[in-house]
Tab-separated table of C-alpha atoms in Angstrom:
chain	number	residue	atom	x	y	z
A	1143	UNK	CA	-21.879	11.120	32.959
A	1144	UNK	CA	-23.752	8.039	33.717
A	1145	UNK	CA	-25.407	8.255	30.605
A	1146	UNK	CA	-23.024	8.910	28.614
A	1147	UNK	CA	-21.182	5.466	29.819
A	1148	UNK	CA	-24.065	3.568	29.380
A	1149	UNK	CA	-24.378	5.154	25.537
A	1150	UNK	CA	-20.244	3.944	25.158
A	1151	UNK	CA	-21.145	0.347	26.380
A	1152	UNK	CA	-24.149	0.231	24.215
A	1153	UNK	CA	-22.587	1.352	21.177
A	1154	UNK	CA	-19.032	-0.686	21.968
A	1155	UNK	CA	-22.014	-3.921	22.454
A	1156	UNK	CA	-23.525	-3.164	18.875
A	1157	UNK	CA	-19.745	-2.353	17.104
A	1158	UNK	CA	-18.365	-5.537	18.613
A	1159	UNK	CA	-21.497	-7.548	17.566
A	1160	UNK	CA	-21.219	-6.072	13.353
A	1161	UNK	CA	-17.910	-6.988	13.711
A	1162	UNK	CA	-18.127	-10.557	14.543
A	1163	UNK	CA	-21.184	-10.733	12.005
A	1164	UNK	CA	-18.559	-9.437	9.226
A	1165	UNK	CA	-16.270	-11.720	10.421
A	1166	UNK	CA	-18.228	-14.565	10.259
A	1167	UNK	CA	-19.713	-13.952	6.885
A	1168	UNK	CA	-15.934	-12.993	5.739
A	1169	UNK	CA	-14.838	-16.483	7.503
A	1170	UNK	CA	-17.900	-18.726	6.324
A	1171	UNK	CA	-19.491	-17.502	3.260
A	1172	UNK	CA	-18.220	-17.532	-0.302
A	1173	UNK	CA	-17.846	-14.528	-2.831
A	1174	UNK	CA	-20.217	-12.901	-0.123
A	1175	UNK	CA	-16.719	-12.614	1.910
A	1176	UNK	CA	-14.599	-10.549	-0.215
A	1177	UNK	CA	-17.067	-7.526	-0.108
A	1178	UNK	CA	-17.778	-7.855	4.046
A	1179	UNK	CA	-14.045	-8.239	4.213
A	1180	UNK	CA	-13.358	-4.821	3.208
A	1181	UNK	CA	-15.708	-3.226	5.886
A	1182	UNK	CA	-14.586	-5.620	9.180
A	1183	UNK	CA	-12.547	-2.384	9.944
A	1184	UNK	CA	-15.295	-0.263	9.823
A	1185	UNK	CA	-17.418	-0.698	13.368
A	1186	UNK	CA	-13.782	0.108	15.161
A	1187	UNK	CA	-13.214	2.589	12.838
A	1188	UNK	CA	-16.658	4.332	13.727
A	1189	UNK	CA	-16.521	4.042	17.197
A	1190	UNK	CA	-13.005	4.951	17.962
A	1191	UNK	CA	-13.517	8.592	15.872
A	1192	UNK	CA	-16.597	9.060	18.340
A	1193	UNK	CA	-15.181	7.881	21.767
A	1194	UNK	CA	-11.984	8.698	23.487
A	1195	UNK	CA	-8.756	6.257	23.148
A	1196	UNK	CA	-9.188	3.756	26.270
A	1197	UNK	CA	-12.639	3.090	25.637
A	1198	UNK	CA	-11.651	2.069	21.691
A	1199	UNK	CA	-8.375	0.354	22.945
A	1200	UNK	CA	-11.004	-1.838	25.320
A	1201	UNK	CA	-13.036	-2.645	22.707
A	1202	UNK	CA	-10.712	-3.463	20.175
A	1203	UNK	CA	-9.254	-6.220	22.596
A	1204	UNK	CA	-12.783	-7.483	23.326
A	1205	UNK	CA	-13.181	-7.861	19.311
A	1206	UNK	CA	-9.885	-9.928	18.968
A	1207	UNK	CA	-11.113	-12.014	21.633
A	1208	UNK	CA	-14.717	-12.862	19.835
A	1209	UNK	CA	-12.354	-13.277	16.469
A	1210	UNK	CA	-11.203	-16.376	18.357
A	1211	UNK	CA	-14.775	-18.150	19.236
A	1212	UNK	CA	-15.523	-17.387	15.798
A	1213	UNK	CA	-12.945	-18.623	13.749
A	1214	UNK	CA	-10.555	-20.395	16.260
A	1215	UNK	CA	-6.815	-19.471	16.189
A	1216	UNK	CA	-6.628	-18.555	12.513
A	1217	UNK	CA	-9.186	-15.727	12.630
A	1218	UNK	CA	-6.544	-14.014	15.441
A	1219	UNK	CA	-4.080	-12.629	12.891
A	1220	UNK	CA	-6.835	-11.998	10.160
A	1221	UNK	CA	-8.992	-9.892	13.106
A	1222	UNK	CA	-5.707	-8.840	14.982
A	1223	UNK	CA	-5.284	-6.582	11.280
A	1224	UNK	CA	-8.424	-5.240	10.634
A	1225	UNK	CA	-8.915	-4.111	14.315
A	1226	UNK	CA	-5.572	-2.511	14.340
A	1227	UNK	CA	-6.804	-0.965	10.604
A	1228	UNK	CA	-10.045	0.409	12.203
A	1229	UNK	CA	-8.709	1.678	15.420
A	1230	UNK	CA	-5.974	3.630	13.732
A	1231	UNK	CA	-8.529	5.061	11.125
A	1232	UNK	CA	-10.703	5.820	13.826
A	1233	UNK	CA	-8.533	7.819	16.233
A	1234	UNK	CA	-6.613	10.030	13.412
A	1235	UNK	CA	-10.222	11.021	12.664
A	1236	UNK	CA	-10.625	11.912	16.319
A	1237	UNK	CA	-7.607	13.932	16.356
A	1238	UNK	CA	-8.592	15.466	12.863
A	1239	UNK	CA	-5.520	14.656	11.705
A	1240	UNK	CA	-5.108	15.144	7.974
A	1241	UNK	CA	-5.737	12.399	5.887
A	1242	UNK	CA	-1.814	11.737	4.618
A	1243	UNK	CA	-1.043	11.505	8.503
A	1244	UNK	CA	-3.677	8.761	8.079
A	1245	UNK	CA	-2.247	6.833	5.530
A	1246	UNK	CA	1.338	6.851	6.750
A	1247	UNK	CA	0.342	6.032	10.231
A	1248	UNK	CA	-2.626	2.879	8.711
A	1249	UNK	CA	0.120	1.677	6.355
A	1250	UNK	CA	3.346	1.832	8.756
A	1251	UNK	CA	0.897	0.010	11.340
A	1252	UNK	CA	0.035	-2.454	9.226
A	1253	UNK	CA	3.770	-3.686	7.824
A	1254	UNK	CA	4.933	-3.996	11.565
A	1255	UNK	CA	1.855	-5.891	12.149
A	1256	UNK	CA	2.692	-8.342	9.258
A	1257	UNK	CA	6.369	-8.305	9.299
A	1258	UNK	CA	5.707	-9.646	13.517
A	1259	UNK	CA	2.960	-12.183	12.118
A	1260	UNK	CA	5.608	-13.360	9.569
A	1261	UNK	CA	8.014	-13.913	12.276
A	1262	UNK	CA	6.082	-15.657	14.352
A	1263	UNK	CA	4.839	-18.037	11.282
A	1264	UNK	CA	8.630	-18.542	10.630
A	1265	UNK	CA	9.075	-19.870	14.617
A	1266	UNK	CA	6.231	-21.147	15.564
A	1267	UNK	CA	5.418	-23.528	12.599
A	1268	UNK	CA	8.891	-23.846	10.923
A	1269	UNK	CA	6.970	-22.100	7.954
A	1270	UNK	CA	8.287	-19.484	5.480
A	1271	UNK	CA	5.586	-18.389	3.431
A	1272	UNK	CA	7.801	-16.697	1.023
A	1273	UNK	CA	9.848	-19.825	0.369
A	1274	UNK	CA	7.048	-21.816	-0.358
A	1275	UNK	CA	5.420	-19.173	-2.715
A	1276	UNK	CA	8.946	-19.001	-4.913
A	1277	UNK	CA	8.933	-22.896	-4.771
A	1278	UNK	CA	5.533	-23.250	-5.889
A	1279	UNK	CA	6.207	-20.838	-8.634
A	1280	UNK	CA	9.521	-22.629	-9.437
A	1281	UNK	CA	7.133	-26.313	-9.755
A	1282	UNK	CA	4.366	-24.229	-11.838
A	1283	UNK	CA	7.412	-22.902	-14.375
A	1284	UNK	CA	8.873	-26.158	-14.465
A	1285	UNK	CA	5.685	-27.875	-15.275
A	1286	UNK	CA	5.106	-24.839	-18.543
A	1287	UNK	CA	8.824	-25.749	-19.096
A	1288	UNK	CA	8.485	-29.127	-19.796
A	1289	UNK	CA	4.776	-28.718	-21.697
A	1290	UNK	CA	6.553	-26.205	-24.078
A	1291	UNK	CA	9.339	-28.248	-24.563
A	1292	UNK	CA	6.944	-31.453	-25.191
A	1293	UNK	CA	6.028	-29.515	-28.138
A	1294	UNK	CA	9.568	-28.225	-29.074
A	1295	UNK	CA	7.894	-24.653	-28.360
A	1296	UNK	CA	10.243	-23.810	-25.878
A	1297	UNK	CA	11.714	-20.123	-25.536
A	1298	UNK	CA	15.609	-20.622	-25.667
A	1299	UNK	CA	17.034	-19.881	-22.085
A	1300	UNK	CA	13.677	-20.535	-20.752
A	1301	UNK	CA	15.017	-21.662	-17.461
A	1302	UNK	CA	17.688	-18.995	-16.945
A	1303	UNK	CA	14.939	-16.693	-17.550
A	1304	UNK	CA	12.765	-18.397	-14.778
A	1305	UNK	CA	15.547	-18.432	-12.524
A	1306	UNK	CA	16.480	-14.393	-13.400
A	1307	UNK	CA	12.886	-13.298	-12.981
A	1308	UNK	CA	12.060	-15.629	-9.567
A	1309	UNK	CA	15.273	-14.441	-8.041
A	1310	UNK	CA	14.873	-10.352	-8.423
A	1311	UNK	CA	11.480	-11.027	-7.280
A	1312	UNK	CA	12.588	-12.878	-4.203
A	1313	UNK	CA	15.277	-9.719	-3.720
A	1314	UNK	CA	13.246	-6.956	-4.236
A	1315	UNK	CA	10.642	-8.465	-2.257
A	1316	UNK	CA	10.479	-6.184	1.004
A	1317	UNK	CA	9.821	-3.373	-1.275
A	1318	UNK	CA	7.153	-4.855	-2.925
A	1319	UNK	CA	6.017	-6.019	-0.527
A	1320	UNK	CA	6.082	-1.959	1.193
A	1321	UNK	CA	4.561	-0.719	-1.938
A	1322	UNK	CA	1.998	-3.196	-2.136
A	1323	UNK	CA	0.650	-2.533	2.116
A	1324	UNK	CA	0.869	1.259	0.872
A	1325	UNK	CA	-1.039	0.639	-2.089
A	1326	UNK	CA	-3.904	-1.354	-0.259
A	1327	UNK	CA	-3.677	1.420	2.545
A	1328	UNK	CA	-4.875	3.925	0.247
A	1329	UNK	CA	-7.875	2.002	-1.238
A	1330	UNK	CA	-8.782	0.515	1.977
A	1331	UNK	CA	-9.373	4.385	3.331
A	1332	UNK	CA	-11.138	5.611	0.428
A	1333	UNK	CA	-13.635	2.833	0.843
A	1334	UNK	CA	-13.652	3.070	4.495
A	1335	UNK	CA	-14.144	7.567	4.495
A	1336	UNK	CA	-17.506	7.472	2.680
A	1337	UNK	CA	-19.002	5.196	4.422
A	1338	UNK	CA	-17.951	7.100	7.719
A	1339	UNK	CA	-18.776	10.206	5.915
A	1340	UNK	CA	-22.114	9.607	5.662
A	1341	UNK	CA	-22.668	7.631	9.698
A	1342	UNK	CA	-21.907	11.538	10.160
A	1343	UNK	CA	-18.574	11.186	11.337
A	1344	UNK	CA	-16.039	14.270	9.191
A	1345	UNK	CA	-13.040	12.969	7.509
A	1346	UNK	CA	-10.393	14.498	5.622
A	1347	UNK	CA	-9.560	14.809	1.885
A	1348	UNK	CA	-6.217	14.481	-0.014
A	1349	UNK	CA	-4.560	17.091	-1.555
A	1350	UNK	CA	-4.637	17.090	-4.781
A	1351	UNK	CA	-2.257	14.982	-6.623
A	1352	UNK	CA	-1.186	18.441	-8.646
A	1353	UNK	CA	0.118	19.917	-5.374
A	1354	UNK	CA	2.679	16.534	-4.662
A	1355	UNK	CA	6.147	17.791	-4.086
A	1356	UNK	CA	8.543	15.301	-2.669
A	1357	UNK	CA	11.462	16.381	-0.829
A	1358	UNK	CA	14.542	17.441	-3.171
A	1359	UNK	CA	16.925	14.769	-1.278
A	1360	UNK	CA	15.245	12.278	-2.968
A	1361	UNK	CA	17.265	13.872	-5.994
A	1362	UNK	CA	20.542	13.088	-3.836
A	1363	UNK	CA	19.416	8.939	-3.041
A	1364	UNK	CA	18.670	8.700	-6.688
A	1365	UNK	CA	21.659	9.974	-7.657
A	1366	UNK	CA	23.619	7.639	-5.410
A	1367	UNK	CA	21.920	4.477	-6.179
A	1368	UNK	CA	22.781	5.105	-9.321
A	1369	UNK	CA	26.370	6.228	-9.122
A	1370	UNK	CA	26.910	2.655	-7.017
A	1371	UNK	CA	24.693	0.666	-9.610
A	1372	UNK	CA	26.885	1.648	-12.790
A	1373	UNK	CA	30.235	1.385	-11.156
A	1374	UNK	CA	30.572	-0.980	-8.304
A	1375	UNK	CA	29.507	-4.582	-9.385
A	1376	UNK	CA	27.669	-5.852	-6.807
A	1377	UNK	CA	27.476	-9.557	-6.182
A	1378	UNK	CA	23.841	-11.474	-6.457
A	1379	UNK	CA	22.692	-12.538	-3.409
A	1380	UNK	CA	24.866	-10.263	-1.150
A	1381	UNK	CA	22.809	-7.917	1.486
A	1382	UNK	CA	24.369	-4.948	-0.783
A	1383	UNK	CA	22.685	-6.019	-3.349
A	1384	UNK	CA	19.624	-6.718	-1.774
A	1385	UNK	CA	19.761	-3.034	0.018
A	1386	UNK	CA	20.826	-1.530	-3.705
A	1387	UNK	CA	18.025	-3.541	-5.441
A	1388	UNK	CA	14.851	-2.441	-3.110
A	1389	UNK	CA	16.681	1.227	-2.798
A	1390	UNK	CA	16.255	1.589	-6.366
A	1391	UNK	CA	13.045	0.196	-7.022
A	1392	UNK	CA	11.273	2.159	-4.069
A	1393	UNK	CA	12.896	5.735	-5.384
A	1394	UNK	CA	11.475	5.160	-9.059
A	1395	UNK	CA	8.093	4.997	-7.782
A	1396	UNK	CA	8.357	7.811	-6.135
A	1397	UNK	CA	10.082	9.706	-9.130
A	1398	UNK	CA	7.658	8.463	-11.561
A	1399	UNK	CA	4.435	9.942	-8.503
A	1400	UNK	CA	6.208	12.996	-8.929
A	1401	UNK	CA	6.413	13.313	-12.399
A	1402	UNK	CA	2.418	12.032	-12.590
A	1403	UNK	CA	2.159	15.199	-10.385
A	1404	UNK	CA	3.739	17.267	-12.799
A	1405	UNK	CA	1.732	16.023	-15.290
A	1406	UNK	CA	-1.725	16.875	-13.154
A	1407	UNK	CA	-0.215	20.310	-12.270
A	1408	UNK	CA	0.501	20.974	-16.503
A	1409	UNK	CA	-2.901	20.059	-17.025
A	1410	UNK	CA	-4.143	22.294	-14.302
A	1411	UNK	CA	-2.494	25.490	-15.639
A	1412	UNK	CA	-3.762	24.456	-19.192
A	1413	UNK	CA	-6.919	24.540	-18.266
A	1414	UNK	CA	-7.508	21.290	-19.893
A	1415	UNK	CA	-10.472	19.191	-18.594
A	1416	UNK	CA	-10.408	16.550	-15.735
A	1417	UNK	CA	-10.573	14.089	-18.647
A	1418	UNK	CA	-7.067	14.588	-19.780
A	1419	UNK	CA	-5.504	14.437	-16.732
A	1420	UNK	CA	-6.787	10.941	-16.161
A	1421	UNK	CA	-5.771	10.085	-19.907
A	1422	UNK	CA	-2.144	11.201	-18.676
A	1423	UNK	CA	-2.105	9.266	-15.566
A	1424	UNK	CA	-3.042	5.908	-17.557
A	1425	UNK	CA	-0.030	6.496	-20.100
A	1426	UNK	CA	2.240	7.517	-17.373
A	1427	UNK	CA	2.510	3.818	-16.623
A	1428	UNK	CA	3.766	2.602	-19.734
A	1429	UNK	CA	5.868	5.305	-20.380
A	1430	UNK	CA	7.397	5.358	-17.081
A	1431	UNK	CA	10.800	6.224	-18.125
A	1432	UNK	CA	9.330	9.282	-19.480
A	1433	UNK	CA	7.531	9.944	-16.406
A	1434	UNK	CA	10.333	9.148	-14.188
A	1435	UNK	CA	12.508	12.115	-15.936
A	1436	UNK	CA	9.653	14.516	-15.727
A	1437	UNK	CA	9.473	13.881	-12.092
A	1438	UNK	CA	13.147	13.835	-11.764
A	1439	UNK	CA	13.075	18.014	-13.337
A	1440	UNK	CA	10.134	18.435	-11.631
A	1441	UNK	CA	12.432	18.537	-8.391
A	1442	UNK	CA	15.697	19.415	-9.614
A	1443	UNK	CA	14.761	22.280	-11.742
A	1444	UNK	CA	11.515	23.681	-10.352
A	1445	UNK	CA	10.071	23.709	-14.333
A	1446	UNK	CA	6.466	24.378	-12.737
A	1447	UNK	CA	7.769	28.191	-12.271
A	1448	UNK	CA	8.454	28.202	-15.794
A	1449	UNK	CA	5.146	26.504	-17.040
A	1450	UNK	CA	3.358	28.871	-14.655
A	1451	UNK	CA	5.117	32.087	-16.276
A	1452	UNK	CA	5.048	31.007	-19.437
A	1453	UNK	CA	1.181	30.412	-19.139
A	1454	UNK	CA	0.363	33.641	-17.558
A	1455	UNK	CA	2.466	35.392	-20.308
């Protein structure tokens, strides 16, 4: 037992000492930072798979605390995320919990984290962060505005254009902003899993994408959204619309996933090679609407029975 403390505190001494080295480097050094910056997570990350909860919970705190003799108060928040980011990794692999558990449980982590960080930007400092993005972008439009016009090569309704474009983006915002944690959840593990692959700790793989079946009531919410979107005129700016707007851009990803799942699974019974499949998933993009309806009759009509008979016949 008493060695087996003294080989936690060593190894918790060494993690917390890589990850205020990363941290520095990620803090002080240019271009350098944006590669250590995606491995800050990975010392917690390590030693929380190998050692049991309290120990990783006391390290975690001790890292936080170095985060602020390194960088001051600013590196608190920036630290305060990666920790969290590393510990979570770190004790679904412990728990050899699948790796989708660990993506919903990084990704939901990490939105509370910034949604309370936001918050406490907003009181503390009297400083919205959105705000000032969307009037930053409102002075950098104005400024093309008025150089366009200078040359009388300005688009007609430039400005209501601007003001159309800034103001969906400032509605649909929280999903975006959902999508985009999600999005950087999923690369941020499949950087992280190799590396912990080969310090010998054994992490989980994803599905794949071929077997992605979302539940049919997303069929139902669809259906809704759209129901209230073509016959009850919502008014800009009002929370319904707001609610409506996010609703409907959040369900279209996930139609258009399910119909790039279709497309993997087609490919699949084919027989095609891996090749093709990644050829699909490119044009899936710009064809979304396409790829939307496949995923929408991927659920409501179960059409992989009939590509499956249809093949064997």
């Amino acid at each position: 037992m008493p060695n087996d403390q003294t080989k936690q505190l060593t190894l918790g001494a060494m993690m917390i000492a890589l990850f205020s080295i990363l941290l520095a480097v990620s803090f002080y050094v240019p271009v350098l930072n944006l590669i250590t910056a995606l491995f800050i997570a990975l010392p917690i990350a390590w030693y929380s798979a190998k050692f049991n909860r309290s120990a990783s919970i006391y390290m975690a705190v001790l890292c936080i605390g170095m985060s602020y003799f390194i960088g001051g108060l600013l590196a608190i928040p920036f630290a305060l995320i990666h920790v969290l980011l590393g510990f979570i990794i770190g004790d679904t692999l412990r728990l050899k919990k699948s790796k989708l558990f660990m993506l919903m449980a990084t990704a939901i982590v990490l939105l509370v984290t910034i949604v309370i960080e936001y918050v406490l930007v907003v009181l503390a400092f009297n400083f919205n962060p959105v705000k000032e993005m969307m009037a930053y972008s409102k002075a950098q439009y104005d400024q093309t505005g008025a150089f366009l016009e200078r040359y009388n090569a300005l688009p007609k309704n430039y400005d209501q254009t601007i003001a159309d474009t800034l103001f969906m983006f400032e509605t649909v915002f929280p999903s975006l902003l959902i999508l985009g944690v999600f999005t950087f959840v999923l690369v941020f593990i499949n950087i992280q899993l190799p590396v912990l692959k080969k310090l010998g700790i054994e992490v989980p793989k994803f599905p794949a994408m071929r077997h992605m079946r979302l539940p049919k009531s997303i069929l139902w919410y669809y259906m809704i959204v759209m129901i209230v979107t073509l016959f009850v005129e919502l008014e800009r700016g009002t929370y319904a619309f707001m609610v409506f707007a996010n609703a409907t851009l959040i369900i279209r990803v996930l139609l258009t996933l399910q119909g790039i799942s279709f497309i993997h699974f087609y490919i699949h019974e084919k027989g095609w090679p891996k090749w093709v499949a990644i050829v699909g998933t490119i044009l899936a993009f710009p064809l979304q609407s396409f790829t939307l309806l496949l995923g929408v009759f991927d659920l409501g009509f179960n059409i992989r029975s009939y590509v499956t008979d249809k093949n064997r016949k």
